[in-house]
């Protein structure tokens, strides 16, 4: 377990037409925040989400080609090979009231979005490759 202090907290209105994943990443990068947590709500025009296949050890992408509500998007910010890395999951509400979800990756176009972020202060958390899962997990 790692303990951190909280630094700045912020709210940001992400812009219509932007890519959700990149917009979150840019918001943290431009604020100089390399470690933190966030949540977001809003709506998208269409989305790309991914499911990690544990046997094949690859992400399988799903394209959702319709407007949807961002019921919940939560994630964290750490570092991979010196770069800010966003790890986020998203749940989307569709017109018929059903929900779909997965990893947030590039390819989700915003209709509107409100982001709440919290900076974490302390030793920089990094992601390193984990042999057991095939994922880049927290470590130092
Ligand atoms: Zn994940």
CSV table of N, CA and C and ligand atoms in Angstrom, one decimal:
chain,number,residue,atom,x,y,z
A,1,UNK,N,0.8,-1.2,0.0
A,1,UNK,CA,0.0,0.0,0.0
A,1,UNK,C,0.9,1.2,0.0
A,2,UNK,N,0.4,2.2,-0.7
A,2,UNK,CA,1.2,3.5,-0.8
A,2,UNK,C,0.3,4.6,-0.3
A,3,UNK,N,0.9,5.5,0.4
A,3,UNK,CA,0.1,6.6,1.0
A,3,UNK,C,0.5,7.9,0.3
A,4,UNK,N,-0.5,8.7,0.0
A,4,UNK,CA,-0.2,10.0,-0.6
A,4,UNK,C,-1.0,11.1,0.1
A,5,UNK,N,-0.5,12.3,-0.1
A,5,UNK,CA,-1.3,13.5,0.3
A,5,UNK,C,-2.0,14.0,-1.0
A,6,UNK,N,-3.1,14.6,-0.7
A,6,UNK,CA,-3.8,15.2,-1.9
A,6,UNK,C,-3.3,16.6,-2.1
A,7,UNK,N,-3.2,16.9,-3.4
A,7,UNK,CA,-2.7,18.3,-3.8
A,7,UNK,C,-3.9,19.1,-4.3
A,8,UNK,N,-3.7,19.7,-5.4
A,8,UNK,CA,-4.8,20.5,-6.0
A,8,UNK,C,-6.0,19.6,-6.4
A,9,UNK,N,-7.2,20.2,-6.3
A,9,UNK,CA,-8.3,19.5,-6.9
A,9,UNK,C,-8.9,20.5,-7.9
A,10,UNK,N,-9.5,19.9,-9.0
A,10,UNK,CA,-9.9,20.9,-10.0
A,10,UNK,C,-11.2,20.3,-10.7
A,11,UNK,N,-11.9,21.2,-11.3
A,11,UNK,CA,-13.0,20.9,-12.2
A,11,UNK,C,-12.6,21.5,-13.5
A,12,UNK,N,-13.0,20.7,-14.6
A,12,UNK,CA,-12.8,21.2,-15.9
A,12,UNK,C,-13.9,20.8,-16.8
A,13,UNK,N,-14.3,21.7,-17.7
A,13,UNK,CA,-15.4,21.4,-18.7
A,13,UNK,C,-14.6,21.0,-19.9
A,14,UNK,N,-14.7,19.7,-20.3
A,14,UNK,CA,-14.0,19.2,-21.5
A,14,UNK,C,-14.9,19.6,-22.7
A,15,UNK,N,-14.2,19.9,-23.8
A,15,UNK,CA,-14.8,20.5,-24.9
A,15,UNK,C,-15.5,19.6,-25.9
A,16,UNK,N,-16.7,20.0,-26.4
A,16,UNK,CA,-17.5,19.3,-27.4
A,16,UNK,C,-16.6,19.0,-28.6
A,17,UNK,N,-16.7,17.7,-29.0
A,17,UNK,CA,-15.9,17.3,-30.2
A,17,UNK,C,-14.5,16.7,-29.9
A,18,UNK,N,-14.1,16.9,-28.7
A,18,UNK,CA,-12.7,16.4,-28.3
A,18,UNK,C,-12.8,14.9,-28.0
A,19,UNK,N,-11.7,14.2,-28.1
A,19,UNK,CA,-11.6,12.8,-27.7
A,19,UNK,C,-11.5,12.8,-26.2
A,20,UNK,N,-12.3,12.0,-25.5
A,20,UNK,CA,-12.4,12.0,-24.1
A,20,UNK,C,-11.1,11.5,-23.4
A,21,UNK,N,-10.5,10.4,-23.9
A,21,UNK,CA,-9.2,9.9,-23.3
A,21,UNK,C,-8.1,11.0,-23.4
A,22,UNK,N,-8.0,11.5,-24.6
A,22,UNK,CA,-6.9,12.5,-24.8
A,22,UNK,C,-7.1,13.8,-24.1
A,23,UNK,N,-8.4,14.2,-24.0
A,23,UNK,CA,-8.8,15.4,-23.3
A,23,UNK,C,-8.4,15.3,-21.8
A,24,UNK,N,-8.7,14.1,-21.2
A,24,UNK,CA,-8.3,13.9,-19.8
A,24,UNK,C,-6.8,13.9,-19.6
A,25,UNK,N,-6.1,13.2,-20.5
A,25,UNK,CA,-4.7,13.1,-20.5
A,25,UNK,C,-4.1,14.5,-20.6
A,26,UNK,N,-4.6,15.3,-21.6
A,26,UNK,CA,-4.0,16.7,-21.8
A,26,UNK,C,-4.3,17.6,-20.6
A,27,UNK,N,-5.5,17.4,-20.0
A,27,UNK,CA,-5.8,18.2,-18.8
A,27,UNK,C,-4.8,18.0,-17.7
A,28,UNK,N,-4.5,16.8,-17.4
A,28,UNK,CA,-3.5,16.5,-16.4
A,28,UNK,C,-2.1,16.9,-16.8
A,29,UNK,N,-1.7,16.6,-18.0
A,29,UNK,CA,-0.4,16.9,-18.5
A,29,UNK,C,-0.1,18.4,-18.5
A,30,UNK,N,-1.1,19.2,-19.0
A,30,UNK,CA,-0.9,20.7,-19.1
A,30,UNK,C,-1.0,21.3,-17.7
A,31,UNK,N,-1.5,20.6,-16.7
A,31,UNK,CA,-1.6,21.1,-15.3
A,31,UNK,C,-0.3,20.7,-14.6
A,32,UNK,N,0.5,19.9,-15.2
A,32,UNK,CA,1.8,19.4,-14.6
A,32,UNK,C,1.5,18.4,-13.5
A,33,UNK,N,0.4,17.7,-13.6
A,33,UNK,CA,0.0,16.7,-12.6
A,33,UNK,C,0.3,15.3,-13.2
A,34,UNK,N,1.2,14.6,-12.5
A,34,UNK,CA,1.7,13.3,-13.0
A,34,UNK,C,1.1,12.2,-12.2
A,35,UNK,N,0.3,12.5,-11.2
A,35,UNK,CA,-0.3,11.4,-10.4
A,35,UNK,C,-1.6,12.0,-9.8
A,36,UNK,N,-2.7,11.2,-9.9
A,36,UNK,CA,-3.9,11.6,-9.4
A,36,UNK,C,-5.1,10.6,-9.7
A,37,UNK,N,-6.2,11.1,-9.3
A,37,UNK,CA,-7.4,10.3,-9.6
A,37,UNK,C,-8.5,11.2,-10.2
A,38,UNK,N,-9.5,10.7,-10.9
A,38,UNK,CA,-10.5,11.5,-11.5
A,38,UNK,C,-11.8,10.8,-11.7
A,39,UNK,N,-12.8,11.6,-11.9
A,39,UNK,CA,-14.1,11.1,-12.3
A,39,UNK,C,-14.7,12.1,-13.2
A,40,UNK,N,-15.6,11.5,-14.1
A,40,UNK,CA,-16.2,12.4,-15.1
A,40,UNK,C,-17.6,11.9,-15.4
A,41,UNK,N,-18.5,12.9,-15.7
A,41,UNK,CA,-19.8,12.5,-16.2
A,41,UNK,C,-20.1,13.4,-17.4
A,42,UNK,N,-21.0,13.0,-18.2
A,42,UNK,CA,-21.4,13.8,-19.4
A,42,UNK,C,-22.0,12.9,-20.4
A,43,UNK,N,-21.7,13.2,-21.7
A,43,UNK,CA,-22.3,12.5,-22.8
A,43,UNK,C,-21.3,12.4,-24.0
A,44,UNK,N,-21.5,11.4,-24.8
A,44,UNK,CA,-20.6,11.2,-25.9
A,44,UNK,C,-21.4,11.0,-27.2
A,45,UNK,N,-20.8,11.3,-28.3
A,45,UNK,CA,-21.5,11.1,-29.6
A,45,UNK,C,-21.4,9.7,-30.1
A,46,UNK,N,-20.2,9.1,-29.8
A,46,UNK,CA,-20.0,7.7,-30.0
A,46,UNK,C,-18.7,7.3,-29.2
A,47,UNK,N,-18.5,6.1,-29.0
A,47,UNK,CA,-17.4,5.7,-28.1
A,47,UNK,C,-16.7,4.5,-28.6
A,48,UNK,N,-15.4,4.4,-28.1
A,48,UNK,CA,-14.7,3.1,-28.3
A,48,UNK,C,-14.2,2.7,-26.9
A,49,UNK,N,-14.6,1.5,-26.6
A,49,UNK,CA,-14.2,0.9,-25.3
A,49,UNK,C,-13.4,-0.4,-25.5
A,50,UNK,N,-12.8,-0.9,-24.5
A,50,UNK,CA,-12.0,-2.1,-24.7
A,50,UNK,C,-12.2,-3.0,-23.5
A,51,UNK,N,-12.1,-4.3,-23.9
A,51,UNK,CA,-12.2,-5.4,-22.9
A,51,UNK,C,-10.9,-6.2,-22.9
A,52,UNK,N,-10.3,-6.4,-21.7
A,52,UNK,CA,-9.0,-7.1,-21.7
A,52,UNK,C,-9.3,-8.6,-21.7
A,53,UNK,N,-8.9,-9.3,-22.7
A,53,UNK,CA,-9.1,-10.8,-22.8
A,53,UNK,C,-7.9,-11.4,-22.0
A,54,UNK,N,-8.3,-12.0,-20.9
A,54,UNK,CA,-7.2,-12.5,-19.9
A,54,UNK,C,-6.5,-13.7,-20.5
A,55,UNK,N,-7.1,-14.5,-21.4
A,55,UNK,CA,-6.4,-15.6,-22.0
A,55,UNK,C,-5.5,-15.2,-23.1
A,56,UNK,N,-6.0,-14.3,-24.0
A,56,UNK,CA,-5.2,-13.9,-25.1
A,56,UNK,C,-4.3,-12.7,-24.8
A,57,UNK,N,-4.5,-12.1,-23.6
A,57,UNK,CA,-3.7,-11.0,-23.1
A,57,UNK,C,-3.7,-9.8,-24.1
A,58,UNK,N,-4.8,-9.6,-24.7
A,58,UNK,CA,-4.9,-8.4,-25.6
A,58,UNK,C,-6.2,-7.7,-25.3
A,59,UNK,N,-6.3,-6.4,-25.6
A,59,UNK,CA,-7.5,-5.6,-25.5
A,59,UNK,C,-8.3,-5.8,-26.8
A,60,UNK,N,-9.6,-6.1,-26.6
A,60,UNK,CA,-10.5,-6.2,-27.7
A,60,UNK,C,-11.4,-5.0,-27.7
A,61,UNK,N,-11.4,-4.2,-28.8
A,61,UNK,CA,-12.1,-3.0,-28.8
A,61,UNK,C,-13.6,-3.2,-29.3
A,62,UNK,N,-14.4,-2.3,-28.7
A,62,UNK,CA,-15.9,-2.3,-29.1
A,62,UNK,C,-16.2,-0.9,-29.5
A,63,UNK,N,-16.8,-0.7,-30.6
A,63,UNK,CA,-17.2,0.6,-31.1
A,63,UNK,C,-18.7,0.8,-30.8
A,64,UNK,N,-19.1,1.8,-30.1
A,64,UNK,CA,-20.5,2.1,-29.8
A,64,UNK,C,-20.9,3.3,-30.7
A,65,UNK,N,-21.6,3.0,-31.7
A,65,UNK,CA,-21.9,4.0,-32.8
A,65,UNK,C,-23.2,4.7,-32.5
A,66,UNK,N,-23.4,5.2,-31.4
A,66,UNK,CA,-24.6,6.0,-31.1
A,66,UNK,C,-24.3,6.9,-29.9
A,67,UNK,N,-25.1,8.0,-29.7
A,67,UNK,CA,-25.0,8.8,-28.6
A,67,UNK,C,-25.2,8.1,-27.3
A,68,UNK,N,-24.5,8.4,-26.2
A,68,UNK,CA,-24.6,7.8,-25.0
A,68,UNK,C,-24.3,8.7,-23.8
A,69,UNK,N,-24.8,8.4,-22.7
A,69,UNK,CA,-24.5,9.2,-21.5
A,69,UNK,C,-23.3,8.6,-20.8
A,70,UNK,N,-22.4,9.4,-20.3
A,70,UNK,CA,-21.3,8.9,-19.5
A,70,UNK,C,-21.9,8.8,-18.1
A,71,UNK,N,-22.3,7.6,-17.7
A,71,UNK,CA,-22.9,7.4,-16.4
A,71,UNK,C,-21.8,7.5,-15.3
A,72,UNK,N,-20.6,7.0,-15.7
A,72,UNK,CA,-19.5,7.0,-14.8
A,72,UNK,C,-18.2,6.8,-15.6
A,73,UNK,N,-17.3,7.6,-15.3
A,73,UNK,CA,-15.9,7.4,-15.9
A,73,UNK,C,-15.0,7.7,-14.7
A,74,UNK,N,-14.3,6.7,-14.3
A,74,UNK,CA,-13.3,6.8,-13.2
A,74,UNK,C,-12.0,6.3,-13.6
A,75,UNK,N,-10.9,6.9,-13.0
A,75,UNK,CA,-9.6,6.5,-13.4
A,75,UNK,C,-8.5,7.1,-12.5
A,76,UNK,N,-7.3,6.7,-12.9
A,76,UNK,CA,-6.2,7.3,-12.2
A,76,UNK,C,-5.1,7.6,-13.2
A,77,UNK,N,-4.1,8.4,-12.6
A,77,UNK,CA,-3.0,8.9,-13.4
A,77,UNK,C,-1.7,8.5,-12.7
A,78,UNK,N,-0.9,7.8,-13.5
A,78,UNK,CA,0.4,7.5,-13.0
A,78,UNK,C,1.4,7.6,-14.2
A,79,UNK,N,2.5,6.9,-14.1
A,79,UNK,CA,3.5,7.1,-15.1
A,79,UNK,C,3.9,5.8,-15.7
A,80,UNK,N,4.1,5.8,-17.1
A,80,UNK,CA,4.6,4.6,-17.8
A,80,UNK,C,5.8,5.1,-18.6
A,81,UNK,N,7.0,4.6,-18.4
A,81,UNK,CA,8.2,5.0,-19.1
A,81,UNK,C,8.3,6.5,-19.3
A,82,UNK,N,8.1,7.2,-18.2
A,82,UNK,CA,8.3,8.6,-18.1
A,82,UNK,C,7.2,9.5,-18.6
A,83,UNK,N,6.1,8.8,-19.1
A,83,UNK,CA,5.0,9.6,-19.6
A,83,UNK,C,3.8,9.4,-18.7
A,84,UNK,N,3.0,10.5,-18.7
A,84,UNK,CA,1.7,10.4,-18.0
A,84,UNK,C,0.8,9.4,-18.6
A,85,UNK,N,0.3,8.5,-17.8
A,85,UNK,CA,-0.5,7.4,-18.2
A,85,UNK,C,-1.9,7.4,-17.5
A,86,UNK,N,-2.9,7.4,-18.4
A,86,UNK,CA,-4.3,7.4,-17.9
A,86,UNK,C,-4.9,6.0,-17.9
A,87,UNK,N,-5.4,5.5,-16.8
A,87,UNK,CA,-6.1,4.3,-16.7
A,87,UNK,C,-7.5,4.6,-16.3
A,88,UNK,N,-8.5,4.3,-17.2
A,88,UNK,CA,-9.8,4.7,-16.9
A,88,UNK,C,-10.8,3.7,-17.4
A,89,UNK,N,-11.9,3.5,-16.6
A,89,UNK,CA,-13.0,2.7,-17.0
A,89,UNK,C,-14.2,3.6,-17.2
A,90,UNK,N,-15.1,3.2,-18.1
A,90,UNK,CA,-16.3,4.0,-18.4
A,90,UNK,C,-17.5,3.1,-18.5
A,91,UNK,N,-18.6,3.7,-17.9
A,91,UNK,CA,-19.9,3.0,-18.1
A,91,UNK,C,-20.8,4.0,-18.9
A,92,UNK,N,-21.4,3.5,-20.0
A,92,UNK,CA,-22.2,4.3,-20.9
A,92,UNK,C,-23.6,3.9,-20.8
A,93,UNK,N,-24.5,4.9,-20.7
A,93,UNK,CA,-25.9,4.6,-20.8
A,93,UNK,C,-26.5,4.8,-22.2
A,94,UNK,N,-27.1,3.8,-22.7
A,94,UNK,CA,-27.7,4.0,-24.1
A,94,UNK,C,-29.2,4.4,-24.0
A,95,UNK,N,-29.7,4.8,-25.2
A,95,UNK,CA,-31.0,5.3,-25.3
A,95,UNK,C,-32.1,4.4,-24.7
A,96,UNK,N,-31.9,3.1,-24.9
A,96,UNK,CA,-32.9,2.1,-24.4
A,96,UNK,C,-32.7,1.8,-22.9
A,97,UNK,N,-31.8,2.5,-22.2
A,97,UNK,CA,-31.7,2.3,-20.8
A,97,UNK,C,-30.7,1.3,-20.4
A,98,UNK,N,-30.1,0.6,-21.4
A,98,UNK,CA,-29.1,-0.4,-21.0
A,98,UNK,C,-27.7,0.3,-20.9
A,99,UNK,N,-26.8,-0.4,-20.4
A,99,UNK,CA,-25.5,0.1,-20.2
A,99,UNK,C,-24.4,-0.8,-20.8
A,100,UNK,N,-23.3,-0.1,-21.3
A,100,UNK,CA,-22.2,-0.9,-21.7
A,100,UNK,C,-21.0,-0.2,-21.1
A,101,UNK,N,-19.9,-1.0,-20.9
A,101,UNK,CA,-18.8,-0.4,-20.3
A,101,UNK,C,-17.5,-1.1,-20.6
A,102,UNK,N,-16.4,-0.5,-20.3
A,102,UNK,CA,-15.1,-1.1,-20.5
A,102,UNK,C,-14.0,-0.1,-20.2
A,103,UNK,N,-12.8,-0.4,-20.7
A,103,UNK,CA,-11.7,0.5,-20.6
A,103,UNK,C,-11.9,1.7,-21.5
A,104,UNK,N,-11.6,2.8,-21.0
A,104,UNK,CA,-11.6,4.0,-21.9
A,104,UNK,C,-10.3,4.0,-22.7
A,105,UNK,N,-10.5,4.1,-24.0
A,105,UNK,CA,-9.3,4.2,-24.9
A,105,UNK,C,-9.6,5.4,-25.8
A,106,UNK,N,-8.6,5.7,-26.7
A,106,UNK,CA,-8.9,6.7,-27.7
A,106,UNK,C,-10.0,6.3,-28.6
A,107,UNK,N,-10.8,7.3,-29.1
A,107,UNK,CA,-11.8,7.0,-30.0
A,107,UNK,C,-13.2,7.3,-29.5
A,108,UNK,N,-13.3,8.1,-28.4
A,108,UNK,CA,-14.6,8.5,-27.9
A,108,UNK,C,-14.8,10.0,-28.0
A,109,UNK,N,-15.8,10.4,-28.8
A,109,UNK,CA,-16.0,11.8,-29.1
A,109,UNK,C,-17.0,12.4,-28.1
A,110,UNK,N,-16.6,13.5,-27.5
A,110,UNK,CA,-17.4,14.1,-26.5
A,110,UNK,C,-18.6,14.9,-27.1
A,111,UNK,N,-19.7,14.9,-26.4
A,111,UNK,CA,-20.8,15.8,-26.6
A,111,UNK,C,-20.6,16.9,-25.5
A,112,UNK,N,-20.5,16.5,-24.3
A,112,UNK,CA,-20.3,17.4,-23.2
A,112,UNK,C,-19.7,16.5,-22.0
A,113,UNK,N,-18.8,17.2,-21.2
A,113,UNK,CA,-18.2,16.4,-20.1
A,113,UNK,C,-17.7,17.3,-19.0
A,114,UNK,N,-18.0,16.9,-17.8
A,114,UNK,CA,-17.5,17.6,-16.6
A,114,UNK,C,-16.5,16.6,-15.9
A,115,UNK,N,-15.3,17.1,-15.7
A,115,UNK,CA,-14.2,16.3,-15.1
A,115,UNK,C,-13.8,16.9,-13.8
A,116,UNK,N,-13.7,16.0,-12.8
A,116,UNK,CA,-13.3,16.4,-11.5
A,116,UNK,C,-12.0,15.6,-11.2
A,117,UNK,N,-10.9,16.3,-10.9
A,117,UNK,CA,-9.6,15.7,-10.7
A,117,UNK,C,-9.0,16.0,-9.4
A,118,UNK,N,-8.2,15.1,-8.9
A,118,UNK,CA,-7.5,15.3,-7.6
A,118,UNK,C,-6.0,14.9,-7.8
A,119,UNK,N,-5.2,15.8,-7.5
A,119,UNK,CA,-3.7,15.6,-7.6
A,119,UNK,C,-3.3,14.8,-6.4
A,120,UNK,N,-2.4,13.9,-6.6
A,120,UNK,CA,-1.8,13.1,-5.5
A,120,UNK,C,-0.3,13.5,-5.4
A,121,UNK,N,0.2,13.8,-4.2
A,121,UNK,CA,1.5,14.2,-3.9
A,121,UNK,C,2.3,13.1,-3.2
A,122,UNK,N,3.5,12.8,-3.6
A,122,UNK,CA,4.3,11.8,-3.0
A,122,UNK,C,5.2,11.2,-4.0
A,123,UNK,N,5.8,10.0,-3.7
A,123,UNK,CA,6.7,9.3,-4.6
A,123,UNK,C,5.9,9.0,-5.9
A,124,UNK,N,6.5,9.3,-7.0
A,124,UNK,CA,5.8,9.0,-8.3
A,124,UNK,C,5.5,7.6,-8.5
A,125,UNK,N,4.2,7.3,-8.7
A,125,UNK,CA,3.7,6.0,-8.9
A,125,UNK,C,3.9,5.7,-10.4
A,126,UNK,N,4.5,4.5,-10.7
A,126,UNK,CA,4.8,4.1,-12.0
A,126,UNK,C,4.1,2.8,-12.4
A,127,UNK,N,3.9,2.5,-13.6
A,127,UNK,CA,3.4,1.2,-14.1
A,127,UNK,C,4.5,0.4,-14.7
A,128,UNK,N,4.6,-0.8,-14.3
A,128,UNK,CA,5.7,-1.7,-14.9
A,128,UNK,C,5.0,-3.0,-15.3
A,129,UNK,N,5.6,-3.6,-16.3
A,129,UNK,CA,5.0,-4.8,-16.9
A,129,UNK,C,4.9,-6.0,-15.8
A,130,UNK,N,3.8,-6.6,-15.8
A,130,UNK,CA,3.6,-7.7,-14.9
A,130,UNK,C,3.4,-9.0,-15.7
A,131,UNK,N,4.3,-10.0,-15.4
A,131,UNK,CA,4.3,-11.2,-16.2
A,131,UNK,C,3.0,-12.0,-16.0
A,132,UNK,N,2.5,-12.0,-14.8
A,132,UNK,CA,1.3,-12.9,-14.5
A,132,UNK,C,0.1,-12.4,-15.3
A,133,UNK,N,-0.2,-11.2,-15.4
A,133,UNK,CA,-1.4,-10.7,-16.1
A,133,UNK,C,-1.1,-10.2,-17.5
A,134,UNK,N,0.1,-9.8,-17.8
A,134,UNK,CA,0.4,-9.2,-19.1
A,134,UNK,C,0.1,-7.7,-19.1
A,135,UNK,N,-0.2,-7.2,-17.9
A,135,UNK,CA,-0.6,-5.8,-17.9
A,135,UNK,C,0.5,-5.0,-17.3
A,136,UNK,N,0.4,-3.7,-17.5
A,136,UNK,CA,1.3,-2.8,-16.8
A,136,UNK,C,0.7,-2.3,-15.5
A,137,UNK,N,1.2,-2.8,-14.4
A,137,UNK,CA,0.5,-2.6,-13.1
A,137,UNK,C,1.4,-1.7,-12.2
A,138,UNK,N,0.8,-1.2,-11.2
A,138,UNK,CA,1.6,-0.2,-10.3
A,138,UNK,C,2.8,-0.9,-9.7
A,139,UNK,N,3.8,-0.2,-9.6
A,139,UNK,CA,5.1,-0.7,-8.9
A,139,UNK,C,6.0,0.5,-8.9
A,140,UNK,N,7.2,0.2,-8.5
A,140,UNK,CA,8.2,1.3,-8.5
A,140,UNK,C,9.5,0.9,-9.2
B,1,LIG,ZN1,-8.5,-1.4,-16.3
